Short mmCIF file of N, CA and C in Angstrom, two decimals:
data_model
loop_
_atom_site.label_atom_id
_atom_site.label_comp_id
_atom_site.label_asym_id
_atom_site.label_seq_id
_atom_site.Cartn_x
_atom_site.Cartn_y
_atom_site.Cartn_z
N ARG Y 1 164.51 98.69 130.95
CA ARG Y 1 163.82 98.03 129.90
C ARG Y 1 164.86 97.30 129.06
N HIS Y 2 164.72 96.01 128.90
CA HIS Y 2 165.74 95.18 128.25
C HIS Y 2 165.83 95.46 126.76
N ARG Y 3 164.71 95.44 126.06
CA ARG Y 3 164.56 95.76 124.64
C ARG Y 3 165.21 94.76 123.68
N ASP Y 4 165.63 93.61 124.19
CA ASP Y 4 166.12 92.55 123.31
C ASP Y 4 165.84 91.18 123.94
N LEU Y 5 164.63 91.04 124.48
CA LEU Y 5 164.26 89.76 125.06
C LEU Y 5 164.14 88.72 123.97
N LYS Y 6 164.85 87.63 124.16
CA LYS Y 6 164.80 86.48 123.26
C LYS Y 6 165.46 85.32 123.98
N PHE Y 7 165.23 84.11 123.50
CA PHE Y 7 165.79 82.94 124.17
C PHE Y 7 167.31 82.99 124.26
N ASP Y 8 167.96 83.58 123.27
CA ASP Y 8 169.43 83.68 123.30
C ASP Y 8 169.93 84.50 124.50
N ASN Y 9 169.06 85.33 125.07
CA ASN Y 9 169.45 86.20 126.17
C ASN Y 9 168.88 85.75 127.51
N VAL Y 10 168.56 84.46 127.60
CA VAL Y 10 168.07 83.89 128.86
C VAL Y 10 169.00 82.74 129.25
N LEU Y 11 169.50 82.80 130.46
CA LEU Y 11 170.34 81.74 131.01
C LEU Y 11 169.53 81.00 132.07
N ILE Y 12 169.71 79.70 132.16
CA ILE Y 12 169.04 78.90 133.18
C ILE Y 12 170.09 78.52 134.22
N ALA Y 13 169.83 78.86 135.47
CA ALA Y 13 170.78 78.61 136.55
C ALA Y 13 170.13 77.76 137.63
N PRO Y 14 170.92 76.91 138.29
CA PRO Y 14 170.36 76.11 139.39
C PRO Y 14 169.94 77.03 140.54
N ALA Y 15 168.82 76.67 141.16
CA ALA Y 15 168.32 77.46 142.29
C ALA Y 15 168.19 76.61 143.55
N GLY Y 16 168.77 75.41 143.51
CA GLY Y 16 168.72 74.54 144.67
C GLY Y 16 167.52 73.61 144.67
N GLU Y 17 167.67 72.49 145.32
CA GLU Y 17 166.62 71.49 145.47
C GLU Y 17 166.00 71.07 144.13
N GLY Y 18 166.83 70.97 143.10
CA GLY Y 18 166.35 70.53 141.80
C GLY Y 18 165.59 71.58 141.01
N HIS Y 19 165.51 72.81 141.49
CA HIS Y 19 164.83 73.89 140.80
C HIS Y 19 165.83 74.73 140.01
N HIS Y 20 165.31 75.44 139.05
CA HIS Y 20 166.14 76.32 138.23
C HIS Y 20 165.48 77.69 138.14
N VAL Y 21 166.27 78.68 137.81
CA VAL Y 21 165.77 80.03 137.67
C VAL Y 21 166.29 80.60 136.34
N ALA Y 22 165.44 81.37 135.67
CA ALA Y 22 165.84 82.02 134.42
C ALA Y 22 166.44 83.38 134.76
N LYS Y 23 167.57 83.68 134.13
CA LYS Y 23 168.24 84.97 134.34
C LYS Y 23 168.48 85.62 132.99
N LEU Y 24 168.21 86.91 132.92
CA LEU Y 24 168.45 87.65 131.68
C LEU Y 24 169.91 88.04 131.57
N CYS Y 25 170.39 88.08 130.33
CA CYS Y 25 171.75 88.55 130.09
C CYS Y 25 171.72 89.47 128.86
N ASP Y 26 172.85 90.00 128.49
CA ASP Y 26 173.03 90.88 127.35
C ASP Y 26 172.13 92.11 127.44
N PHE Y 27 172.57 93.05 128.22
CA PHE Y 27 171.81 94.27 128.42
C PHE Y 27 172.31 95.41 127.53
N GLY Y 28 172.87 95.06 126.36
CA GLY Y 28 173.43 96.06 125.45
C GLY Y 28 172.42 97.06 124.92
N PHE Y 29 171.16 96.67 124.78
CA PHE Y 29 170.11 97.58 124.30
C PHE Y 29 169.25 98.12 125.43
N ALA Y 30 169.55 97.73 126.66
CA ALA Y 30 168.71 98.11 127.79
C ALA Y 30 168.68 99.63 127.97
N TYR Y 31 167.54 100.10 128.41
CA TYR Y 31 167.39 101.52 128.72
C TYR Y 31 167.13 101.61 130.21
N CYS Y 32 168.00 102.29 130.92
CA CYS Y 32 167.89 102.39 132.37
C CYS Y 32 167.23 103.72 132.75
N TYR Y 33 166.26 103.64 133.62
CA TYR Y 33 165.57 104.81 134.13
C TYR Y 33 166.11 105.15 135.51
N ALA Y 34 166.10 106.42 135.85
CA ALA Y 34 166.46 106.84 137.21
C ALA Y 34 165.33 106.41 138.14
N ASP Y 35 165.65 106.24 139.41
CA ASP Y 35 164.62 105.88 140.39
C ASP Y 35 163.46 106.86 140.32
N GLY Y 36 162.27 106.34 140.22
CA GLY Y 36 161.07 107.17 140.21
C GLY Y 36 160.76 107.82 138.87
N GLU Y 37 161.65 107.67 137.88
CA GLU Y 37 161.41 108.26 136.57
C GLU Y 37 160.29 107.48 135.87
N PRO Y 38 159.33 108.18 135.27
CA PRO Y 38 158.25 107.48 134.58
C PRO Y 38 158.75 106.79 133.31
N ASP Y 39 157.97 105.84 132.84
CA ASP Y 39 158.31 105.10 131.62
C ASP Y 39 158.19 106.06 130.44
N ARG Y 40 159.31 106.54 129.96
CA ARG Y 40 159.34 107.54 128.90
C ARG Y 40 159.27 106.87 127.53
N SER Y 41 158.73 107.57 126.55
CA SER Y 41 158.66 107.04 125.19
C SER Y 41 160.06 106.99 124.59
N LEU Y 42 160.34 105.87 123.93
CA LEU Y 42 161.63 105.68 123.27
C LEU Y 42 161.43 105.72 121.77
N ARG Y 43 162.50 105.99 121.04
CA ARG Y 43 162.39 106.12 119.59
C ARG Y 43 163.26 105.13 118.82
N ASP Y 44 164.42 104.81 119.34
CA ASP Y 44 165.36 103.99 118.58
C ASP Y 44 164.90 102.54 118.51
N ALA Y 45 164.85 102.04 117.28
CA ALA Y 45 164.46 100.64 117.06
C ALA Y 45 165.66 99.76 117.33
N CYS Y 46 165.49 98.82 118.22
CA CYS Y 46 166.57 97.89 118.51
C CYS Y 46 165.96 96.56 118.94
N GLY Y 47 166.76 95.52 118.87
CA GLY Y 47 166.29 94.19 119.22
C GLY Y 47 166.35 93.27 118.01
N SER Y 48 165.87 92.07 118.19
CA SER Y 48 165.90 91.07 117.13
C SER Y 48 164.56 91.08 116.39
N PRO Y 49 164.59 91.16 115.06
CA PRO Y 49 163.38 91.37 114.27
C PRO Y 49 162.19 90.45 114.60
N LEU Y 50 162.42 89.18 114.80
CA LEU Y 50 161.30 88.27 115.03
C LEU Y 50 160.67 88.44 116.41
N TYR Y 51 161.31 89.18 117.29
CA TYR Y 51 160.80 89.42 118.64
C TYR Y 51 160.28 90.84 118.82
N LEU Y 52 160.46 91.70 117.82
CA LEU Y 52 160.11 93.12 117.94
C LEU Y 52 158.62 93.34 118.07
N ALA Y 53 158.26 94.24 118.96
CA ALA Y 53 156.87 94.68 119.07
C ALA Y 53 156.51 95.47 117.82
N PRO Y 54 155.24 95.43 117.41
CA PRO Y 54 154.84 96.15 116.19
C PRO Y 54 155.22 97.63 116.20
N GLU Y 55 155.09 98.29 117.34
CA GLU Y 55 155.41 99.72 117.39
C GLU Y 55 156.89 99.96 117.18
N VAL Y 56 157.74 99.04 117.58
CA VAL Y 56 159.18 99.17 117.33
C VAL Y 56 159.44 98.88 115.86
N GLU Y 57 158.83 97.83 115.34
CA GLU Y 57 158.96 97.45 113.93
C GLU Y 57 158.53 98.60 113.01
N LEU Y 58 157.50 99.35 113.42
CA LEU Y 58 156.96 100.43 112.60
C LEU Y 58 157.62 101.77 112.86
N HIS Y 59 158.65 101.78 113.73
CA HIS Y 59 159.45 102.98 114.03
C HIS Y 59 158.62 104.14 114.56
N VAL Y 60 157.71 103.83 115.49
CA VAL Y 60 156.98 104.89 116.19
C VAL Y 60 157.48 104.90 117.63
N THR Y 61 157.19 105.95 118.38
CA THR Y 61 157.63 105.98 119.77
C THR Y 61 156.97 104.84 120.53
N TYR Y 62 157.67 104.35 121.53
CA TYR Y 62 157.17 103.18 122.25
C TYR Y 62 157.67 103.17 123.69
N SER Y 63 156.99 102.38 124.49
CA SER Y 63 157.40 102.11 125.86
C SER Y 63 158.29 100.88 125.83
N GLY Y 64 159.50 100.98 126.38
CA GLY Y 64 160.40 99.83 126.42
C GLY Y 64 159.81 98.66 127.19
N LEU Y 65 159.13 98.96 128.28
CA LEU Y 65 158.53 97.90 129.09
C LEU Y 65 157.39 97.21 128.33
N CYS Y 66 156.58 97.98 127.65
CA CYS Y 66 155.48 97.42 126.86
C CYS Y 66 156.03 96.58 125.71
N ALA Y 67 157.10 97.02 125.09
CA ALA Y 67 157.73 96.25 124.02
C ALA Y 67 158.31 94.94 124.57
N ASP Y 68 158.83 94.98 125.80
CA ASP Y 68 159.34 93.76 126.43
C ASP Y 68 158.22 92.76 126.70
N VAL Y 69 157.04 93.24 127.02
CA VAL Y 69 155.89 92.34 127.23
C VAL Y 69 155.59 91.61 125.92
N TRP Y 70 155.59 92.33 124.80
CA TRP Y 70 155.38 91.68 123.50
C TRP Y 70 156.43 90.60 123.26
N SER Y 71 157.69 90.94 123.46
CA SER Y 71 158.78 89.99 123.23
C SER Y 71 158.64 88.75 124.11
N PHE Y 72 158.21 88.95 125.35
CA PHE Y 72 157.97 87.81 126.24
C PHE Y 72 156.86 86.92 125.66
N GLY Y 73 155.81 87.53 125.13
CA GLY Y 73 154.73 86.75 124.50
C GLY Y 73 155.23 85.95 123.31
N ILE Y 74 156.12 86.54 122.52
CA ILE Y 74 156.71 85.83 121.39
C ILE Y 74 157.49 84.62 121.90
N MET Y 75 158.27 84.82 122.96
CA MET Y 75 159.06 83.72 123.53
C MET Y 75 158.15 82.59 124.02
N LEU Y 76 157.08 82.95 124.69
CA LEU Y 76 156.16 81.94 125.22
C LEU Y 76 155.49 81.18 124.08
N PHE Y 77 155.07 81.90 123.04
CA PHE Y 77 154.45 81.26 121.87
C PHE Y 77 155.44 80.33 121.19
N LEU Y 78 156.65 80.81 120.96
CA LEU Y 78 157.69 80.02 120.32
C LEU Y 78 158.03 78.77 121.15
N GLY Y 79 158.14 78.95 122.44
CA GLY Y 79 158.49 77.84 123.31
C GLY Y 79 157.44 76.75 123.33
N HIS Y 80 156.20 77.11 123.10
CA HIS Y 80 155.11 76.12 123.16
C HIS Y 80 154.69 75.58 121.79
N THR Y 81 154.97 76.33 120.73
CA THR Y 81 154.53 75.88 119.40
C THR Y 81 155.70 75.51 118.49
N GLY Y 82 156.90 75.96 118.82
CA GLY Y 82 158.05 75.70 117.97
C GLY Y 82 158.10 76.61 116.75
N ARG Y 83 157.29 77.65 116.74
CA ARG Y 83 157.29 78.60 115.62
C ARG Y 83 157.12 80.02 116.13
N PHE Y 84 157.62 80.96 115.35
CA PHE Y 84 157.46 82.36 115.72
C PHE Y 84 156.02 82.78 115.46
N ALA Y 85 155.57 83.78 116.20
CA ALA Y 85 154.18 84.23 116.11
C ALA Y 85 153.91 85.01 114.83
N LEU Y 86 154.94 85.63 114.25
CA LEU Y 86 154.78 86.39 113.01
C LEU Y 86 155.76 85.86 111.98
N PRO Y 87 155.47 86.05 110.70
CA PRO Y 87 156.36 85.55 109.65
C PRO Y 87 157.76 86.16 109.72
N GLU Y 88 158.73 85.42 109.20
CA GLU Y 88 160.12 85.86 109.25
C GLU Y 88 160.39 87.02 108.28
N LYS Y 89 159.87 86.94 107.08
CA LYS Y 89 160.15 87.99 106.08
C LYS Y 89 159.34 89.24 106.41
N ARG Y 90 160.02 90.39 106.34
CA ARG Y 90 159.41 91.65 106.78
C ARG Y 90 158.10 91.99 106.07
N PRO Y 91 157.98 91.88 104.75
CA PRO Y 91 156.69 92.23 104.12
C PRO Y 91 155.53 91.37 104.66
N ALA Y 92 155.78 90.10 104.84
CA ALA Y 92 154.74 89.21 105.38
C ALA Y 92 154.45 89.54 106.84
N ARG Y 93 155.50 89.92 107.59
CA ARG Y 93 155.31 90.28 108.99
C ARG Y 93 154.45 91.54 109.09
N LEU Y 94 154.71 92.53 108.24
CA LEU Y 94 153.92 93.76 108.25
C LEU Y 94 152.46 93.49 107.85
N ALA Y 95 152.27 92.61 106.88
CA ALA Y 95 150.90 92.23 106.48
C ALA Y 95 150.19 91.53 107.64
N ALA Y 96 150.90 90.69 108.36
CA ALA Y 96 150.31 89.99 109.51
C ALA Y 96 149.94 91.00 110.60
N ILE Y 97 150.80 91.99 110.83
CA ILE Y 97 150.50 93.02 111.83
C ILE Y 97 149.24 93.77 111.44
N LYS Y 98 149.09 94.09 110.16
CA LYS Y 98 147.87 94.77 109.70
C LYS Y 98 146.65 93.89 109.94
N TYR Y 99 146.74 92.62 109.58
CA TYR Y 99 145.63 91.69 109.79
C TYR Y 99 145.27 91.62 111.28
N LEU Y 100 146.28 91.48 112.13
CA LEU Y 100 146.02 91.39 113.56
C LEU Y 100 145.40 92.67 114.10
N THR Y 101 145.86 93.82 113.60
CA THR Y 101 145.29 95.10 114.02
C THR Y 101 143.82 95.17 113.64
N ASP Y 102 143.50 94.75 112.43
CA ASP Y 102 142.11 94.81 111.95
C ASP Y 102 141.19 93.87 112.72
N HIS Y 103 141.73 92.79 113.28
CA HIS Y 103 140.92 91.78 113.95
C HIS Y 103 141.05 91.79 115.47
N GLU Y 104 141.91 92.65 115.99
CA GLU Y 104 142.21 92.65 117.42
C GLU Y 104 140.98 92.91 118.29
N ALA Y 105 140.07 93.73 117.81
CA ALA Y 105 138.90 94.08 118.62
C ALA Y 105 137.92 92.92 118.76
N VAL Y 106 137.95 91.97 117.82
CA VAL Y 106 136.95 90.91 117.84
C VAL Y 106 137.48 89.54 118.23
N GLN Y 107 138.79 89.35 118.19
CA GLN Y 107 139.32 88.05 118.60
C GLN Y 107 140.73 88.18 119.14
N PRO Y 108 141.10 87.33 120.10
CA PRO Y 108 142.44 87.38 120.67
C PRO Y 108 143.49 86.89 119.68
N PHE Y 109 144.75 87.12 120.04
CA PHE Y 109 145.86 86.80 119.14
C PHE Y 109 145.83 85.37 118.64
N CYS Y 110 145.72 84.39 119.53
CA CYS Y 110 145.81 82.99 119.11
C CYS Y 110 144.74 82.62 118.09
N ALA Y 111 143.53 83.13 118.25
CA ALA Y 111 142.47 82.87 117.27
C ALA Y 111 142.81 83.52 115.94
N SER Y 112 143.33 84.73 115.97
CA SER Y 112 143.73 85.41 114.73
C SER Y 112 144.88 84.68 114.06
N ALA Y 113 145.85 84.21 114.86
CA ALA Y 113 147.00 83.49 114.30
C ALA Y 113 146.54 82.20 113.62
N ARG Y 114 145.59 81.52 114.23
CA ARG Y 114 145.07 80.29 113.61
C ARG Y 114 144.40 80.62 112.27
N ALA Y 115 143.64 81.71 112.22
CA ALA Y 115 142.97 82.10 110.98
C ALA Y 115 143.98 82.60 109.95
N LEU Y 116 144.93 83.39 110.40
CA LEU Y 116 145.92 83.99 109.50
C LEU Y 116 146.80 82.95 108.83
N TYR Y 117 147.24 81.97 109.58
CA TYR Y 117 148.19 80.99 109.07
C TYR Y 117 147.54 79.68 108.69
N ASP Y 118 146.22 79.57 108.90
CA ASP Y 118 145.51 78.32 108.63
C ASP Y 118 146.24 77.16 109.30
N LYS Y 119 146.60 77.37 110.53
CA LYS Y 119 147.35 76.37 111.30
C LYS Y 119 146.55 76.02 112.55
N THR Y 120 146.69 74.82 112.95
CA THR Y 120 146.14 74.46 114.25
C THR Y 120 147.32 74.25 115.18
N PHE Y 121 147.24 74.84 116.32
CA PHE Y 121 148.23 74.61 117.36
C PHE Y 121 147.47 74.59 118.67
N GLU Y 122 147.92 73.75 119.51
CA GLU Y 122 147.28 73.60 120.82
C GLU Y 122 148.17 74.22 121.88
N LEU Y 123 147.59 75.06 122.68
CA LEU Y 123 148.28 75.63 123.82
C LEU Y 123 147.43 75.34 125.06
N PRO Y 124 148.06 75.04 126.18
CA PRO Y 124 147.28 74.95 127.41
C PRO Y 124 146.52 76.26 127.62
N ALA Y 125 145.34 76.20 128.17
CA ALA Y 125 144.49 77.39 128.32
C ALA Y 125 145.20 78.51 129.08
N ASP Y 126 145.95 78.18 130.14
CA ASP Y 126 146.63 79.23 130.90
C ASP Y 126 147.77 79.87 130.10
N VAL Y 127 148.41 79.11 129.24
CA VAL Y 127 149.47 79.64 128.38
C VAL Y 127 148.84 80.54 127.30
N GLU Y 128 147.77 80.08 126.70
CA GLU Y 128 147.10 80.88 125.66
C GLU Y 128 146.61 82.21 126.24
N GLU Y 129 146.16 82.20 127.48
CA GLU Y 129 145.72 83.44 128.13
C GLU Y 129 146.88 84.44 128.21
N VAL Y 130 148.07 83.98 128.56
CA VAL Y 130 149.24 84.87 128.66
C VAL Y 130 149.64 85.36 127.27
N VAL Y 131 149.70 84.45 126.30
CA VAL Y 131 150.06 84.84 124.93
C VAL Y 131 149.09 85.90 124.42
N ASP Y 132 147.79 85.66 124.60
CA ASP Y 132 146.79 86.62 124.15
C ASP Y 132 146.93 87.97 124.86
N ALA Y 133 147.34 87.96 126.12
CA ALA Y 133 147.51 89.20 126.88
C ALA Y 133 148.74 89.98 126.43
N CYS Y 134 149.79 89.26 126.04
CA CYS Y 134 151.05 89.90 125.63
C CYS Y 134 151.04 90.34 124.18
N LEU Y 135 150.43 89.57 123.31
CA LEU Y 135 150.51 89.83 121.87
C LEU Y 135 149.28 90.58 121.38
N ARG Y 136 149.14 91.78 121.88
CA ARG Y 136 148.13 92.72 121.40
C ARG Y 136 148.88 93.76 120.58
N VAL Y 137 148.45 93.99 119.36
CA VAL Y 137 149.18 94.90 118.47
C VAL Y 137 149.20 96.32 119.04
N ARG Y 138 148.07 96.76 119.52
CA ARG Y 138 148.01 98.11 120.10
C ARG Y 138 148.57 98.05 121.53
N PRO Y 139 149.65 98.79 121.79
CA PRO Y 139 150.28 98.74 123.11
C PRO Y 139 149.30 99.04 124.26
N ALA Y 140 148.36 99.93 124.05
CA ALA Y 140 147.41 100.27 125.11
C ALA Y 140 146.51 99.08 125.48
N LYS Y 141 146.37 98.12 124.58
CA LYS Y 141 145.55 96.93 124.83
C LYS Y 141 146.35 95.80 125.49
N ARG Y 142 147.67 95.90 125.44
CA ARG Y 142 148.55 94.88 126.01
C ARG Y 142 148.53 94.95 127.52
N LYS Y 143 148.61 93.82 128.17
CA LYS Y 143 148.70 93.82 129.63
C LYS Y 143 150.05 94.38 130.05
N THR Y 144 150.07 94.97 131.22
CA THR Y 144 151.33 95.42 131.80
C THR Y 144 152.06 94.20 132.37
N VAL Y 145 153.29 94.40 132.78
CA VAL Y 145 154.05 93.32 133.42
C VAL Y 145 153.28 92.82 134.65
N GLN Y 146 152.74 93.74 135.45
CA GLN Y 146 151.99 93.36 136.63
C GLN Y 146 150.72 92.60 136.25
N GLY Y 147 150.06 93.03 135.17
CA GLY Y 147 148.86 92.36 134.71
C GLY Y 147 149.15 90.95 134.22
N VAL Y 148 150.25 90.78 133.50
CA VAL Y 148 150.65 89.45 133.03
C VAL Y 148 151.01 88.56 134.22
N ALA Y 149 151.75 89.11 135.17
CA ALA Y 149 152.18 88.33 136.33
C ALA Y 149 151.01 87.87 137.19
N SER Y 150 149.86 88.53 137.07
CA SER Y 150 148.69 88.16 137.87
C SER Y 150 147.85 87.06 137.21
N LEU Y 151 148.22 86.62 136.02
CA LEU Y 151 147.46 85.58 135.32
C LEU Y 151 147.74 84.22 135.93
N LEU Y 152 146.79 83.31 135.76
CA LEU Y 152 146.84 81.99 136.37
C LEU Y 152 148.15 81.25 136.10
N PHE Y 153 148.69 81.37 134.90
CA PHE Y 153 149.94 80.69 134.53
C PHE Y 153 151.04 80.97 135.55
N PHE Y 154 151.14 82.21 136.01
CA PHE Y 154 152.18 82.60 136.94
C PHE Y 154 151.81 82.37 138.39
N LEU Y 155 150.54 82.19 138.65
CA LEU Y 155 150.10 81.97 140.02
C LEU Y 155 150.09 80.50 140.39
N SER Y 156 150.26 79.63 139.39
CA SER Y 156 150.25 78.19 139.67
C SER Y 156 151.55 77.79 140.38
N SER Y 157 151.51 76.70 141.08
CA SER Y 157 152.68 76.26 141.83
C SER Y 157 153.76 75.68 140.93
N GLU Y 158 153.43 75.38 139.67
CA GLU Y 158 154.40 74.78 138.75
C GLU Y 158 155.30 75.80 138.10
N CYS Y 159 154.99 77.06 138.23
CA CYS Y 159 155.74 78.10 137.53
C CYS Y 159 156.92 78.55 138.35
#
């Protein structure tokens, strides 16, 4: 589990024939599991604040892999909108997490973000589907890595 996914930790390398591949770097916060070991709950908060999953931000036990899914959603949102999904200042970020938690059952993340920030942003439908799947405040509601990888965005030939 990487636990510090952010654009600063992604390198783009040539993959031949004009294609490129993204490679992760900086595994300083990574948690390595033994082969076959189940995804154990972690306690130590680490990573970059604007990319942290709510459960890490709130200092409760968490799944490193599930927290990485959140961070990936933040990266995708940032890459497409030019803004972070949650406010930079911690009190505002915590208030946003509360708002999202209260509204999570009735609307997906992007709809809540539009209401919360009174902002309009356009995302391609397949990108919004991934963002909504990754940015669920309750970890149990978040898609797994396999679930995210099965979404149309990743199944298209352009990805």
